[in-house]
Every structure is written in structure tokens, then in C-alpha cells.
mmCIF file of C-alpha atoms and ligand atoms in Angstrom:
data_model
loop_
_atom_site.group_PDB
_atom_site.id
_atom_site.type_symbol
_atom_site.label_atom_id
_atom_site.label_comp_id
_atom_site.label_asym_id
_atom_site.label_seq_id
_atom_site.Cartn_x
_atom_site.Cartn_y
_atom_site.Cartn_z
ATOM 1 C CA UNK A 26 21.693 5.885 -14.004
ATOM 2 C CA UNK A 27 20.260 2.966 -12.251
ATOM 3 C CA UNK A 28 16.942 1.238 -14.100
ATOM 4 C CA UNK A 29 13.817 1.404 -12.231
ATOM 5 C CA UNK A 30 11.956 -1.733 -12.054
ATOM 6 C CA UNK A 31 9.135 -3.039 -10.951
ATOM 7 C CA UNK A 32 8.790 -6.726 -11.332
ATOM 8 C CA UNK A 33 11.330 -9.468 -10.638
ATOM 9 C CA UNK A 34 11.191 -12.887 -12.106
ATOM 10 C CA UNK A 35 11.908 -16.454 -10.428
ATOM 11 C CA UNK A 36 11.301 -19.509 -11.345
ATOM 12 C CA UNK A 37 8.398 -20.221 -9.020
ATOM 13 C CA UNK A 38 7.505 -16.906 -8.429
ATOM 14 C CA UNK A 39 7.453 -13.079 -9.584
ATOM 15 C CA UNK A 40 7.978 -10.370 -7.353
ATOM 16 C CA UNK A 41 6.298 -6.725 -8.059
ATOM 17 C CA UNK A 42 6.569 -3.656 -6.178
ATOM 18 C CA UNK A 43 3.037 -2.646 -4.729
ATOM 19 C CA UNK A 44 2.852 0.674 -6.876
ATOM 20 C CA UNK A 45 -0.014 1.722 -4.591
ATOM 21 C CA UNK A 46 2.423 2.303 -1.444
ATOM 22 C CA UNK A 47 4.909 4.475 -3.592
ATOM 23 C CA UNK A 48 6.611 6.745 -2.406
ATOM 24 C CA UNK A 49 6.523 6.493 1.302
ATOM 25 C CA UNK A 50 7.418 2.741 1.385
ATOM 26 C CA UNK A 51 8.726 0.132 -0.948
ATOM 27 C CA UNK A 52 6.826 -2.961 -0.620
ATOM 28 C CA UNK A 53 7.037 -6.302 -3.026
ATOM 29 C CA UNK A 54 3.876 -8.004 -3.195
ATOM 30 C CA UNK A 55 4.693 -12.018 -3.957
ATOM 31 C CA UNK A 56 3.041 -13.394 -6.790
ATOM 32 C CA UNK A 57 2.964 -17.663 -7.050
ATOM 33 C CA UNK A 58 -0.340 -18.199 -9.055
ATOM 34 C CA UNK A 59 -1.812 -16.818 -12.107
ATOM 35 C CA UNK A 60 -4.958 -15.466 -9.248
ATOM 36 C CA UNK A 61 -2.187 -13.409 -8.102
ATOM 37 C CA UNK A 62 -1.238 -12.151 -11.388
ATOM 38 C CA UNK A 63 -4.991 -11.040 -11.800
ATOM 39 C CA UNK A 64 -5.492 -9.434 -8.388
ATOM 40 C CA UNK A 65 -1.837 -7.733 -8.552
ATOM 41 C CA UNK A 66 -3.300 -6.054 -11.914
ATOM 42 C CA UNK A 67 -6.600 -5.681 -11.064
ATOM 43 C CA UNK A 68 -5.858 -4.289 -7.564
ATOM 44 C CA UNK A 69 -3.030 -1.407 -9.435
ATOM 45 C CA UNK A 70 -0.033 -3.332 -7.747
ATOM 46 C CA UNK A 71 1.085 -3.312 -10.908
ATOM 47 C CA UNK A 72 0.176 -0.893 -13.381
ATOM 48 C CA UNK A 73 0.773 0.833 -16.932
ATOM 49 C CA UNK A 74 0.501 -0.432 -20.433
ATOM 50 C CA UNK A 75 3.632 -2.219 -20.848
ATOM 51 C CA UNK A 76 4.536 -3.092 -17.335
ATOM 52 C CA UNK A 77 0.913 -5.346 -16.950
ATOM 53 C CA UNK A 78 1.638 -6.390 -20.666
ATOM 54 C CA UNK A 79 4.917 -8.305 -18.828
ATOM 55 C CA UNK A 80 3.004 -9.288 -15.638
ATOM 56 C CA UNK A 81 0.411 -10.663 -17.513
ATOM 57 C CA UNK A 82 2.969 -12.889 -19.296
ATOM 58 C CA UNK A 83 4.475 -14.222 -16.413
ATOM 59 C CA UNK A 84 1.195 -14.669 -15.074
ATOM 60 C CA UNK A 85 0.331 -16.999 -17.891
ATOM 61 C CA UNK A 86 3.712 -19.049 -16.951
ATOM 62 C CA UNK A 87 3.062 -19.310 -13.443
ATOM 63 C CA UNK A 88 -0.561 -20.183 -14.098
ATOM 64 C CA UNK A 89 0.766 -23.596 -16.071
ATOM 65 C CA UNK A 90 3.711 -24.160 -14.834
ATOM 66 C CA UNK A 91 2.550 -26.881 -12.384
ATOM 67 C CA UNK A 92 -0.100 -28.219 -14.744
ATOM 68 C CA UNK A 93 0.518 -32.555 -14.671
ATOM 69 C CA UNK A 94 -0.654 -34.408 -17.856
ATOM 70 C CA UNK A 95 1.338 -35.253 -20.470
ATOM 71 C CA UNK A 96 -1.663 -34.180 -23.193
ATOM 72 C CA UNK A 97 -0.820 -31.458 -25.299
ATOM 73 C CA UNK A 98 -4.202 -30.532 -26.346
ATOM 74 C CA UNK A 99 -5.003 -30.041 -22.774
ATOM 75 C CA UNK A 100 -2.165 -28.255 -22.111
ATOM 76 C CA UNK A 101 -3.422 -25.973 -24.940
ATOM 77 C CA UNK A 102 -6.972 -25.726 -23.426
ATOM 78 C CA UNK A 103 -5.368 -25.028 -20.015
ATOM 79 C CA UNK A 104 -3.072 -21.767 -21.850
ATOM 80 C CA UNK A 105 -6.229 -20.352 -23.201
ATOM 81 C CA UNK A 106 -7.968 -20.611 -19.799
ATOM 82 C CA UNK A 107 -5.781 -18.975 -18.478
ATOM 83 C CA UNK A 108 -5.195 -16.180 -20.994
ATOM 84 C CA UNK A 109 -8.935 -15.333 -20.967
ATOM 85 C CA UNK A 110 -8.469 -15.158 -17.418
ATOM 86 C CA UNK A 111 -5.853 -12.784 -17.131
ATOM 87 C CA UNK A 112 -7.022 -10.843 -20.430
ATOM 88 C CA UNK A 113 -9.934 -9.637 -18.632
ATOM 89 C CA UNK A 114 -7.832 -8.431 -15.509
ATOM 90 C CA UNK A 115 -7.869 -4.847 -17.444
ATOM 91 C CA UNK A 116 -9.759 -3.897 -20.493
ATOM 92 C CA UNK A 117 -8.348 -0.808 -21.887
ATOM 93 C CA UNK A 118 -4.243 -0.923 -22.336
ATOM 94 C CA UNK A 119 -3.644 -3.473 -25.433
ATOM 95 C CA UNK A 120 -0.176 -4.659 -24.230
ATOM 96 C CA UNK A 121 -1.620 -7.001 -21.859
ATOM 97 C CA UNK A 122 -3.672 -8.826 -24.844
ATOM 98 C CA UNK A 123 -0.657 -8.340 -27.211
ATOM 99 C CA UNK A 124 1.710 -9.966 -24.736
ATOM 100 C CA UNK A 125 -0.219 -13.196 -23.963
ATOM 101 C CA UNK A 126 -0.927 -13.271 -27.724
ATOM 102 C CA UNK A 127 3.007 -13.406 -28.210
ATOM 103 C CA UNK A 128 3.034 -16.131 -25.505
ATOM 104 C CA UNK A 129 0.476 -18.123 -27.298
ATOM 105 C CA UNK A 130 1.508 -17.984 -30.455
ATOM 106 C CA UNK A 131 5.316 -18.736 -29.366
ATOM 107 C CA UNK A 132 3.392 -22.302 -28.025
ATOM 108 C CA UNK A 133 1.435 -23.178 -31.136
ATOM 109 C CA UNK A 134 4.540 -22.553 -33.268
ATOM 110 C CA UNK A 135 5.998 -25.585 -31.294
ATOM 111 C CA UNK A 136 3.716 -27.125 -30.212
ATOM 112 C CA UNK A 137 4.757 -31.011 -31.099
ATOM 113 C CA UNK A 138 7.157 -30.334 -28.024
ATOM 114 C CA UNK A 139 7.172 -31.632 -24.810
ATOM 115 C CA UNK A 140 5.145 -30.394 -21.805
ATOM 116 C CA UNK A 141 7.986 -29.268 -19.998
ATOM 117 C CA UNK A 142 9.894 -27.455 -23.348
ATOM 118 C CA UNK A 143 6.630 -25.680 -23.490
ATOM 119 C CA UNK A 144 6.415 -24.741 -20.000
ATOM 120 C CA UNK A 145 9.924 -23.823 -20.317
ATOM 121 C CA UNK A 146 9.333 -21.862 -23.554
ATOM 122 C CA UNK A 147 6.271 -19.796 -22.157
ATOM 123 C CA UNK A 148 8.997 -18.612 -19.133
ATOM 124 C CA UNK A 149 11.838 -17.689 -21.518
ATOM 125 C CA UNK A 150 8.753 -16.018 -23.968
ATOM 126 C CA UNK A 151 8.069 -14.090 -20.714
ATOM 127 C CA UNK A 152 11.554 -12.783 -19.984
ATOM 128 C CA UNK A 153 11.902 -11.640 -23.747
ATOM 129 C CA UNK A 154 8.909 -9.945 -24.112
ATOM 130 C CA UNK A 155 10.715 -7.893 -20.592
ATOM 131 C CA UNK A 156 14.098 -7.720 -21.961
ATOM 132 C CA UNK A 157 12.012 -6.488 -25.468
ATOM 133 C CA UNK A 158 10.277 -4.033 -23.677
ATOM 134 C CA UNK A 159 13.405 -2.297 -21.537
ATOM 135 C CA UNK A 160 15.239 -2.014 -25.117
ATOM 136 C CA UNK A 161 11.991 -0.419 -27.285
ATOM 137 C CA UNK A 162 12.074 2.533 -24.451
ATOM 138 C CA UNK A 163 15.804 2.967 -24.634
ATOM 139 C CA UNK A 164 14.893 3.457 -28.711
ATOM 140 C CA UNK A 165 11.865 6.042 -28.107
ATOM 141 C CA UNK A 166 14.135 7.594 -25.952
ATOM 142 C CA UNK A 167 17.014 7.973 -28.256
ATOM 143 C CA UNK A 168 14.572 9.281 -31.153
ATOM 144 C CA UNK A 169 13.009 11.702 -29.057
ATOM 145 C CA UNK A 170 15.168 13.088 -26.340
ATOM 146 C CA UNK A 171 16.210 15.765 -29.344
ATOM 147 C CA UNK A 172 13.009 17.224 -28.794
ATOM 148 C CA UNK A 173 13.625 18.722 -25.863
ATOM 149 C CA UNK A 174 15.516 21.889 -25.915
ATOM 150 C CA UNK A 175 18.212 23.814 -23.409
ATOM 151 C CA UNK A 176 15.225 25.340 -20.997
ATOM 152 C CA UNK A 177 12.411 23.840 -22.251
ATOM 153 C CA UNK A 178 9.561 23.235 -19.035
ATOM 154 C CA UNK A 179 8.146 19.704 -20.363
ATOM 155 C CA UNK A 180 4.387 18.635 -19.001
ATOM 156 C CA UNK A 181 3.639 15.323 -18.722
ATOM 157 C CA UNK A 182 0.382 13.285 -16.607
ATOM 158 C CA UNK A 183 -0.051 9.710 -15.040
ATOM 159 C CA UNK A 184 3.090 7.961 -14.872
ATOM 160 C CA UNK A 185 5.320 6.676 -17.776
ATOM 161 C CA UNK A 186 8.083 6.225 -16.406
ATOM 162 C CA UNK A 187 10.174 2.385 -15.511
ATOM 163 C CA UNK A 188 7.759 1.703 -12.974
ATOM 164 C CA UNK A 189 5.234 1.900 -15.839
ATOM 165 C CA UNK A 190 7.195 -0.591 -18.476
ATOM 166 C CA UNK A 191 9.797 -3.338 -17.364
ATOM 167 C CA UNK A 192 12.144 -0.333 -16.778
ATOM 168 C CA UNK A 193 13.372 3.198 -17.841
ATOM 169 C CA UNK A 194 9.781 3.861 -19.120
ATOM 170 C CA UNK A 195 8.008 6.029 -22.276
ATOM 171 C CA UNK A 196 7.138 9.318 -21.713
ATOM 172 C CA UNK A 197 9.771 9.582 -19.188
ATOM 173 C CA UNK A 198 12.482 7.435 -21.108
ATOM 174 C CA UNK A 199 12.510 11.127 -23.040
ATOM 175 C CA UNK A 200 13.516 12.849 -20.310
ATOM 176 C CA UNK A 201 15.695 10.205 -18.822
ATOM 177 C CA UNK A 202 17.966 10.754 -21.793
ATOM 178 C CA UNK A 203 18.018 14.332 -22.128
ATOM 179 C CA UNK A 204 19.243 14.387 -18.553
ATOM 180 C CA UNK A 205 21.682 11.728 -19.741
ATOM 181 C CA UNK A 206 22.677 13.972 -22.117
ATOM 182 C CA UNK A 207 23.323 16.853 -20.341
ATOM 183 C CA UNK A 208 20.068 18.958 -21.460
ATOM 184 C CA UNK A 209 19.071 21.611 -19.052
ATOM 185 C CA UNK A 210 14.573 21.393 -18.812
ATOM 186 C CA UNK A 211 12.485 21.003 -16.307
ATOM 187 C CA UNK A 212 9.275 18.576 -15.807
ATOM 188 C CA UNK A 213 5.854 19.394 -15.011
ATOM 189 C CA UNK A 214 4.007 16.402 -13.269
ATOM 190 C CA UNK A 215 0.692 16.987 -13.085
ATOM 191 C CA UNK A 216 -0.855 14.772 -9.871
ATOM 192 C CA UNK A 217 -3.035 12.723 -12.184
ATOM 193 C CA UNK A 218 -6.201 12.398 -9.754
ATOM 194 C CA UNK A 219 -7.813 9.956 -8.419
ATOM 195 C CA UNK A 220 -5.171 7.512 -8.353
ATOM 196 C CA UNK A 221 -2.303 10.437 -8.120
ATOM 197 C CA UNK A 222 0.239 8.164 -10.266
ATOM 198 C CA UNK A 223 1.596 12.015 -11.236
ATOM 199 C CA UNK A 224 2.070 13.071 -7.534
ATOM 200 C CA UNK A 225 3.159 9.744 -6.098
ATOM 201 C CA UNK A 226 5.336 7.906 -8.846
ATOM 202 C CA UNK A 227 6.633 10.212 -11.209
ATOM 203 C CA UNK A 228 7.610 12.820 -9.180
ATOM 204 C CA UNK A 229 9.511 10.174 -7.191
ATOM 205 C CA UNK A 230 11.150 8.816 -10.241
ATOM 206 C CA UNK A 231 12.007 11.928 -11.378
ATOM 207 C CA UNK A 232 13.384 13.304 -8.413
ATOM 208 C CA UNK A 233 15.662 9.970 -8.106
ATOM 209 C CA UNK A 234 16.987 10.839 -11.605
ATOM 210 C CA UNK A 235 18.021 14.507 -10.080
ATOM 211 C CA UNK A 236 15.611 16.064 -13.139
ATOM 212 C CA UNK A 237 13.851 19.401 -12.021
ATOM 213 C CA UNK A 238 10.386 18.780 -11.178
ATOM 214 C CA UNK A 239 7.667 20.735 -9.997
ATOM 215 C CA UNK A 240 4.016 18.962 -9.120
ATOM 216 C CA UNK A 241 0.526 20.864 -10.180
ATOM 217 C CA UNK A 242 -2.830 19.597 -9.486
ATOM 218 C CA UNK A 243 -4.245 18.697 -12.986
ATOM 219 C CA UNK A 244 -6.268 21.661 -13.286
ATOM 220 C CA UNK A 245 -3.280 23.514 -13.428
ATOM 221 C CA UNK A 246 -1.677 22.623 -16.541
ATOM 222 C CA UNK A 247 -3.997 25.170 -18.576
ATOM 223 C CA UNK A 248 -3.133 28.467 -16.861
ATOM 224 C CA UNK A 249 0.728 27.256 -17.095
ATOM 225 C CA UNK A 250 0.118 26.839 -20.942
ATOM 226 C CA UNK A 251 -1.473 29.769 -21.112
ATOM 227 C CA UNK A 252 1.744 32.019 -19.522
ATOM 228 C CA UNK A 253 3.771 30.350 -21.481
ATOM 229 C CA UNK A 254 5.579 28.304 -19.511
ATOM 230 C CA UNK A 255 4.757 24.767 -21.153
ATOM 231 C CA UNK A 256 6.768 24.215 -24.027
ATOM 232 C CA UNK A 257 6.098 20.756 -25.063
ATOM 233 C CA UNK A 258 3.936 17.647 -23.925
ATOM 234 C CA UNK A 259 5.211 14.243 -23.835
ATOM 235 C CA UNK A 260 2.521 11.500 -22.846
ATOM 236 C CA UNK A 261 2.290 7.830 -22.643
ATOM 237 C CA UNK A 262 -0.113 5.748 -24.015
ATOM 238 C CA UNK A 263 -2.635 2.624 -23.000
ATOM 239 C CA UNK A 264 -3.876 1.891 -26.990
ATOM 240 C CA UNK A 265 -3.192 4.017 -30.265
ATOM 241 C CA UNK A 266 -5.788 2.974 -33.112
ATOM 242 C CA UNK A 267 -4.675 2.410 -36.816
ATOM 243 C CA UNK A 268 -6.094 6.539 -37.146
ATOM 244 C CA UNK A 269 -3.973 7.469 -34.276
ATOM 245 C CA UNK A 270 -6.329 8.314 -31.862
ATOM 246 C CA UNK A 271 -5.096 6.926 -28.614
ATOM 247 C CA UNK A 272 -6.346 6.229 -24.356
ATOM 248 C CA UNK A 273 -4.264 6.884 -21.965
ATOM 249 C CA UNK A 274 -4.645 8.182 -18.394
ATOM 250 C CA UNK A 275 -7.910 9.873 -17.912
ATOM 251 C CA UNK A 276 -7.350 13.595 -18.107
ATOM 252 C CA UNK A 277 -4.789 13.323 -21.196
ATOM 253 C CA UNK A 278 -7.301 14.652 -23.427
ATOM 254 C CA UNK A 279 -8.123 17.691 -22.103
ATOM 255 C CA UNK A 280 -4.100 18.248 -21.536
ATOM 256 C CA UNK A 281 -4.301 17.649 -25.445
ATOM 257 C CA UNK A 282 -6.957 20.275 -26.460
ATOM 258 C CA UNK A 283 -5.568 22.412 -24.377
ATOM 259 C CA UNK A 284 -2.107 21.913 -25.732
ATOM 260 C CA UNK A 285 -3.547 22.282 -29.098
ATOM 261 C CA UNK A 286 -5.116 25.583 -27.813
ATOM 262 C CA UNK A 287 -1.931 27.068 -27.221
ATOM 263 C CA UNK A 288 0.359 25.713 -30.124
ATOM 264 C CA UNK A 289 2.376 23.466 -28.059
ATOM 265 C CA UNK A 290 3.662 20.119 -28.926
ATOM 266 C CA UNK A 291 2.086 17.381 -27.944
ATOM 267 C CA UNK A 292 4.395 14.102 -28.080
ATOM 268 C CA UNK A 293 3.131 10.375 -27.485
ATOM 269 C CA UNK A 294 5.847 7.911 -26.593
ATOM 270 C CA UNK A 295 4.603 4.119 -27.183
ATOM 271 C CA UNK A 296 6.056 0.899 -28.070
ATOM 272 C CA UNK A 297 4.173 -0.831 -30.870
ATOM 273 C CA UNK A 298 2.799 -3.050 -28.573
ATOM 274 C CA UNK A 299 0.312 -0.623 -27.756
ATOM 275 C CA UNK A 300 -0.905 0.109 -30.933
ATOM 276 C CA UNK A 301 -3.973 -1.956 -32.007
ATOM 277 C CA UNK A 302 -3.990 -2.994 -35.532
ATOM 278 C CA UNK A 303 -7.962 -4.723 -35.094
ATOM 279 C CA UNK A 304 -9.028 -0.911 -33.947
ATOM 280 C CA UNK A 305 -9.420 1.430 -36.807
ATOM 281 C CA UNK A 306 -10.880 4.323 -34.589
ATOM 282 C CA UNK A 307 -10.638 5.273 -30.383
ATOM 283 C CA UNK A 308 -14.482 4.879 -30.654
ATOM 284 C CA UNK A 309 -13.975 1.463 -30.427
ATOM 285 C CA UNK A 310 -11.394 1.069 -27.492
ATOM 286 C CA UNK A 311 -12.795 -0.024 -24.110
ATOM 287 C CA UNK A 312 -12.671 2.168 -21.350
ATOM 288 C CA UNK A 313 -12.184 0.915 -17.544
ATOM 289 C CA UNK A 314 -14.469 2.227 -15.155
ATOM 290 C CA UNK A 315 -13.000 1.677 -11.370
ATOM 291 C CA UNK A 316 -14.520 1.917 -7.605
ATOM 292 C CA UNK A 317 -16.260 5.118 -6.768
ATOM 293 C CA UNK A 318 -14.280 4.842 -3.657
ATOM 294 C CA UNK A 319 -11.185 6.233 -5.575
ATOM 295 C CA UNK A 320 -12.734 9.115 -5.765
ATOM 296 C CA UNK A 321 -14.438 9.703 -2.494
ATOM 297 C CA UNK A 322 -12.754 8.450 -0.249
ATOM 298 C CA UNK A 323 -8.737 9.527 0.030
ATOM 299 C CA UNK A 324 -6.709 6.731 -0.284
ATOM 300 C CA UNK A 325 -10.080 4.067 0.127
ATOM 301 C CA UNK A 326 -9.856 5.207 4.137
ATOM 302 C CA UNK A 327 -11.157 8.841 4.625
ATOM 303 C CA UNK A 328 -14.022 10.099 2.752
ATOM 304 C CA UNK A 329 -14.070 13.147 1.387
ATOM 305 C CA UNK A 330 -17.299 13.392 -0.152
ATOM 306 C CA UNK A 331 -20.970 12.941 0.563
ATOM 307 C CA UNK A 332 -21.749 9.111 1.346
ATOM 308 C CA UNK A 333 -24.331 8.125 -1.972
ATOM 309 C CA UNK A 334 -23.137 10.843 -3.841
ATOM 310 C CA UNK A 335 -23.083 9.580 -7.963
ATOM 311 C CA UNK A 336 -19.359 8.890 -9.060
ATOM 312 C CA UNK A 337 -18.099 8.854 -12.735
ATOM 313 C CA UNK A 338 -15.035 6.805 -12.749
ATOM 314 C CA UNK A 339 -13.661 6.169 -15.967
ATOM 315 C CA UNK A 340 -9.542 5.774 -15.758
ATOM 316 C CA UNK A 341 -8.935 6.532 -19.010
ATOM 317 C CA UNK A 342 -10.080 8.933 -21.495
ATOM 318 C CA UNK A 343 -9.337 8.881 -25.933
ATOM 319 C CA UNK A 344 -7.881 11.488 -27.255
ATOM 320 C CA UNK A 345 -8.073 12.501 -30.910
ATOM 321 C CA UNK A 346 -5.765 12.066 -33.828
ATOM 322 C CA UNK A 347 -5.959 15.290 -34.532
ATOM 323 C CA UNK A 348 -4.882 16.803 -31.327
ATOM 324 C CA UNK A 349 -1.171 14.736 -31.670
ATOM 325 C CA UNK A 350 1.634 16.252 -33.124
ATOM 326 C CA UNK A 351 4.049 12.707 -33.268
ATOM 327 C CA UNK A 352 3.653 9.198 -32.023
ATOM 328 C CA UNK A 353 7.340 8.444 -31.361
ATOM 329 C CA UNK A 354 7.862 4.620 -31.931
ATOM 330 C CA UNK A 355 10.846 1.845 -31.334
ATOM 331 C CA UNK A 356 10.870 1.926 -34.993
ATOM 332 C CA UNK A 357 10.852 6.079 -35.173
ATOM 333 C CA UNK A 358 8.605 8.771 -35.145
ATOM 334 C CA UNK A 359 5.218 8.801 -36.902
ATOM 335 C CA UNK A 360 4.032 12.197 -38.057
ATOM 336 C CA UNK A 361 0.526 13.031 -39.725
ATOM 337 C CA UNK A 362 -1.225 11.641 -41.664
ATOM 338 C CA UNK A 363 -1.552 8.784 -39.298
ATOM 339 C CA UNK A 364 -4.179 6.581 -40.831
ATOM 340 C CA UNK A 365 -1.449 6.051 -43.604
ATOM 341 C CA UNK A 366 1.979 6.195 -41.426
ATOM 342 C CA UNK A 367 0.840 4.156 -38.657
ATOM 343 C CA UNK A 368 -0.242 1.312 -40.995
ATOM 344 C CA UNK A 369 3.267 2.132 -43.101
ATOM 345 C CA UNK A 370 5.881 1.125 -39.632
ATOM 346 C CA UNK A 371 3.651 -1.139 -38.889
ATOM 347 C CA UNK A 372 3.668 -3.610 -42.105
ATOM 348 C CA UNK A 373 7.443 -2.073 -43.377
ATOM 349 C CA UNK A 374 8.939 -3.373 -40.390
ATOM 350 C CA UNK A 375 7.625 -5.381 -37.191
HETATM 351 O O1 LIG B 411 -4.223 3.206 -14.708
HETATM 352 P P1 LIG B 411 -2.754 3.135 -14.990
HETATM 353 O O2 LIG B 411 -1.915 3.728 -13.918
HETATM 354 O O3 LIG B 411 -2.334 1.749 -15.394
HETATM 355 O O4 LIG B 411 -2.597 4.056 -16.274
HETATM 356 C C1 LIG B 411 -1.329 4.142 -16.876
HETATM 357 C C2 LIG B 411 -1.271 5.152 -17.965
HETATM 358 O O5 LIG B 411 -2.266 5.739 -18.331
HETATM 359 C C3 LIG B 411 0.047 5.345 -18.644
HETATM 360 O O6 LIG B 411 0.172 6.654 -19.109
HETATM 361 C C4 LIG B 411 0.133 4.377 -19.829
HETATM 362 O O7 LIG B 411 -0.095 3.065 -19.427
HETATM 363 C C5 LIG B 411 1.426 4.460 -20.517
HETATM 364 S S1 LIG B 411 2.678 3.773 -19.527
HETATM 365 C C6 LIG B 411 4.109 3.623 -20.330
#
């Protein structure tokens, strides 16, 4: 089945595809400085953990790749400018930290090269980190597609799927295997308001992949569970602290209580690039607040609501520890008690 990706890499530019005109049209946006890097992010051009994580890298290349003195400490200085630029395009997923960290400390390991061997290094950093990132969701995938049984309905929110990573996807990875493999389940996406990354981006992906998918409004989810129908949750994830409480897409917690609720299975598919080994507890992860206008006015054009009315905004929310059944990792799955196992496939093997 064919890959779906959204960013392409050149040497003087990077192409994405503008996420926020999926599904009725496919449009790149053209990205030539590390400003457009920051407003691609910012703006949701580009989004999900791992996906910006990549951008974000490339962004660092493009943002030094014309820089013209032959002084290595400045070149330095100029990398970190531009890291804490593009760092604070996004506060809450960890990848995009995690991935100019890689970047950096790729540079400062070699750093008694030439100018242009660093430049060249930061670019072929950048295209690693992608190529990384496209094989640790073929792993999830193959850990966890077992988890999904002949006729199991599967409910998942946001979207975690290639467009979300550098291709193929987390949360969706899952099911893009068990299709693979022949497993007969179906998907429920739920529309993941405001943004409607459910409605507009998963259920497209989805449908491309021929899996059978049926669209609720968010609010749904808990009468479904509640028939019966749900029979496991697979989620994606923004930042998982060392006690394995994790953000992700705002709206995943209550899918998570609710899940609990009803003894259902509730999966989180990340790379370990999204885990945070400085965080010891979700208190501590920061939480993006975006435009009231997402919320009244339909797609920033209509409004739908009373002009002045108070808006609460947050585009993530944490869910606890407690709620998750099993992170599944590139390097397997991690089961309770996480403040222990986390830390364990972490420091046993990268
Ligand atoms: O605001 P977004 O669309 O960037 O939020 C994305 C999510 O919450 C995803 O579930 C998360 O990044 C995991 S993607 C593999």
C-alpha cells in the first residue's frame, strides 16, 4: 500500500502538504527559509508529533544553509538561534525539541569540520531523523497490529496516521497492518473538534487504505462504548512522561476515562521520541492554547457563535497513567508499572 507523506525534501527547499485543505484539495505549501518552517508549524500546515519533529529539522537546515562566514563558533551561535526559534513554533509535542536536539548534537560531535560538512551534515541529520521515523512506525505497527482481533470496531481521535509522522503513521500504523494482514475490524474516527483532524484526515487516510470507517462527532464515542460496540482504543501521542502520563489531542482524556469506564483497552502508539525523559509527571508538560477563532468561527470564515463570547482553547489535554493499558514502542510494548518500564526501554536500549 502506497506511504502517505507529507513533506518532501530538496536541497533548497522542503515541500509540505497544507494539512489544513485536506481532503477536498491537495495543496503543497513551499518552504525556503527557516520563517517558513515556523509559520508552516505554527499555522497547522504541518502538524502531529513526529511529522513537525521532521519539519522542524529541516527547518533548522534551511535556516543555515546559506549562512557565509567561515567561523565555526558563529556558525554554532547561528544553529542555536535558530533552534530557539523554531523550538518555540509549538510548545506541547516533544519531538520537535528532541529532533533539533539530535541535529545539534550531530554538529557539536563534529564540530572541527568545515562549514559546508556541517551544513551538509545538518541536511543528511534531517533526512535520517525522516527515514528513522517511517521505520519506528513500521515497528509499533508490527508489535501491535496483533491486538486487533477478526471484528473488532477500533476507536481512535485526532489524526495519527502518515500525514501525522514522515509516513504510515502511529495509531494508524496499527491498523494499516492489520489490513495488511488480512484482519477483518472496523475504525471509529471520532471528528476531533475544533480543528476536525478526525473528520478531515483520518477518515481520508483511512478510506484510501480501503479500511471500514465510520465518523462520530466526539461526543459520541461514550454511548458507542457503552453498547458495546468499542472494543479497543488505539491513540497517538504529543509527550509521554517518565510515569506514563501522556498529551495528546485535546479530548483523548475523556476518550480514556471513559474507556476505562467500560473495560476497554486503551492502546498508545509512540515512538520514543515522544517520550520526555526531563518530565517525571504530565503536570509538568505545556499545553498550547490556540485562536478562539477555531472555535467560533467554522473554518476561521463563518461564525458560529456569539461575537465576544469567552473561548477556552487548549489543543491538547494529559491524560493519566493510570487510565493506559500499553504504550506500544519501536522497541516493544510497555505495560504497567510505567514509572519503572518506561525508564527500563529507555536506558536498556536507545
Ligand atoms: O494539533 P495536532 O494536530 O498537531 O495534534 C496531533 C495529535 O494530537 C496527534 O494525536 C499526535 O501528535 C500523535 S501523531 C502521531
Amino acid at each position: 500500500m502506497k506511504n502517505i507523506t507529507p513533506l518532501f525534501y530538496f536541497k533548497d527547499h522542503i515541500k509540505i502538504v497544507d494539512q489544513r485543505k485536506l481532503p477536498l484539495e491537495l495543496k503543497y505549501a513551499y518552504c525556503r527559509n527557516e520563517q517558513d518552517i515556523f509559520s508552516a508549524i505554527k499555522k497547522m500546515k504541518i502538524r502531529g508529533a513526529p511529522a513537525i519533529g521532521v519539519a522542524a529539522a529541516f527547518g533548522l537546515y534551511l535556516g543555515i544553509k546559506d549562512f557565509n562566514s567561515k567561523d565555526r563558533n558563529d556558525f554554532i551561535k547561528r544553529m542555536e538561534k535558530v533552534i530557539r526559534y523554531l523550538s518555540s513554533s509549538r510548545p506541547t509535542a516533544v519531538n520537535l525539541r528532541w529532533a533539533l536536539e539530535e541535529v545539534k548534537q550531530e554538529v557539536l560531535a563534529n564540530r572541527g569540520l568545515k562549514i559546508d560538512k556541517l551544513k551538509g551534515l545538518i541536511y543528511n541529520k534531517a533526512v535520517k531523523i525522516m527515514r528513522d521515523d517511517q521505520d519506528r512506525c513500521r515497528r509499533m505497527a508490527g508489535f501491535a497490529f496483533g491486538l486487533i482481533k477478526k471484528g473488532d470496531s477500533c476507536l481512535t481521535i485526532c489524526n495519527a496516521g502518515g500525514m501525522a509522522t514522515s509516513g504510515y503513521g502511529t495509531a494508524l500504523g496499527v491498523f494499516f497492518k492489520a489490513k495488511e494482514r488480512g484482519r477483518k475490524f472496523e475504525v471509529f474516527a471520532c471528528e476531533t473538534r475544533p480543528l476536525l483532524q478526525g473528520a478531515r484526515i483520518t477518515a481520508w487516510e483511512l478510506k484510501q487504505k480501503g479500511i471500514k470507517t465510520t465518523l462520530i462527532c466526539d461526543s459520541m464515542a461514550a454511548s458507542l462504548m457503552k453498547k458495546g460496540v468499542i472494543k479497543k482504543v488505539f491513540v497517538g501521542a504529543d509527550r509521554v512522561t517518565m510515569n506514563g502520563d501522556f498529551a495528546n489531542k485535546i479530548g483523548t482524556y475523556s476518550i480514556a476515562a471513559l474507556a476505562k469506564l467500560h473495560k476497554i483497552p486503551f492502546y498508545v502508539v509512540a515512538p520514543l521520541s515522544t517520550f520526555d525523559k526531563k518530565l517525571h509527571s504530565g503536570r509538568d508538560i505545556p499545553i498550547e492554547f490556540r485562536n478562539k477563532d477555531e472555535i467560533t468561527k467554522l473554518y476561521f470564515k463563518k461564525s458560529i457563535a456569539p461575537s465576544g463570547i469567552g473561548v477556552f482553547n487548549p489543543a491538547f489535554d494529559v491524560t493519566d497513567a493510570k487510565l493506559v493499558t500499553a504504550f506500544i514502542t519501536e522497541k516493544g510494548i510497555i505495560k504497567p508499572p510505567y514509572a519503572k518500564n518506561i525508564r527500563k526501554i529507555i536506558n536498556g536500549r536507545k
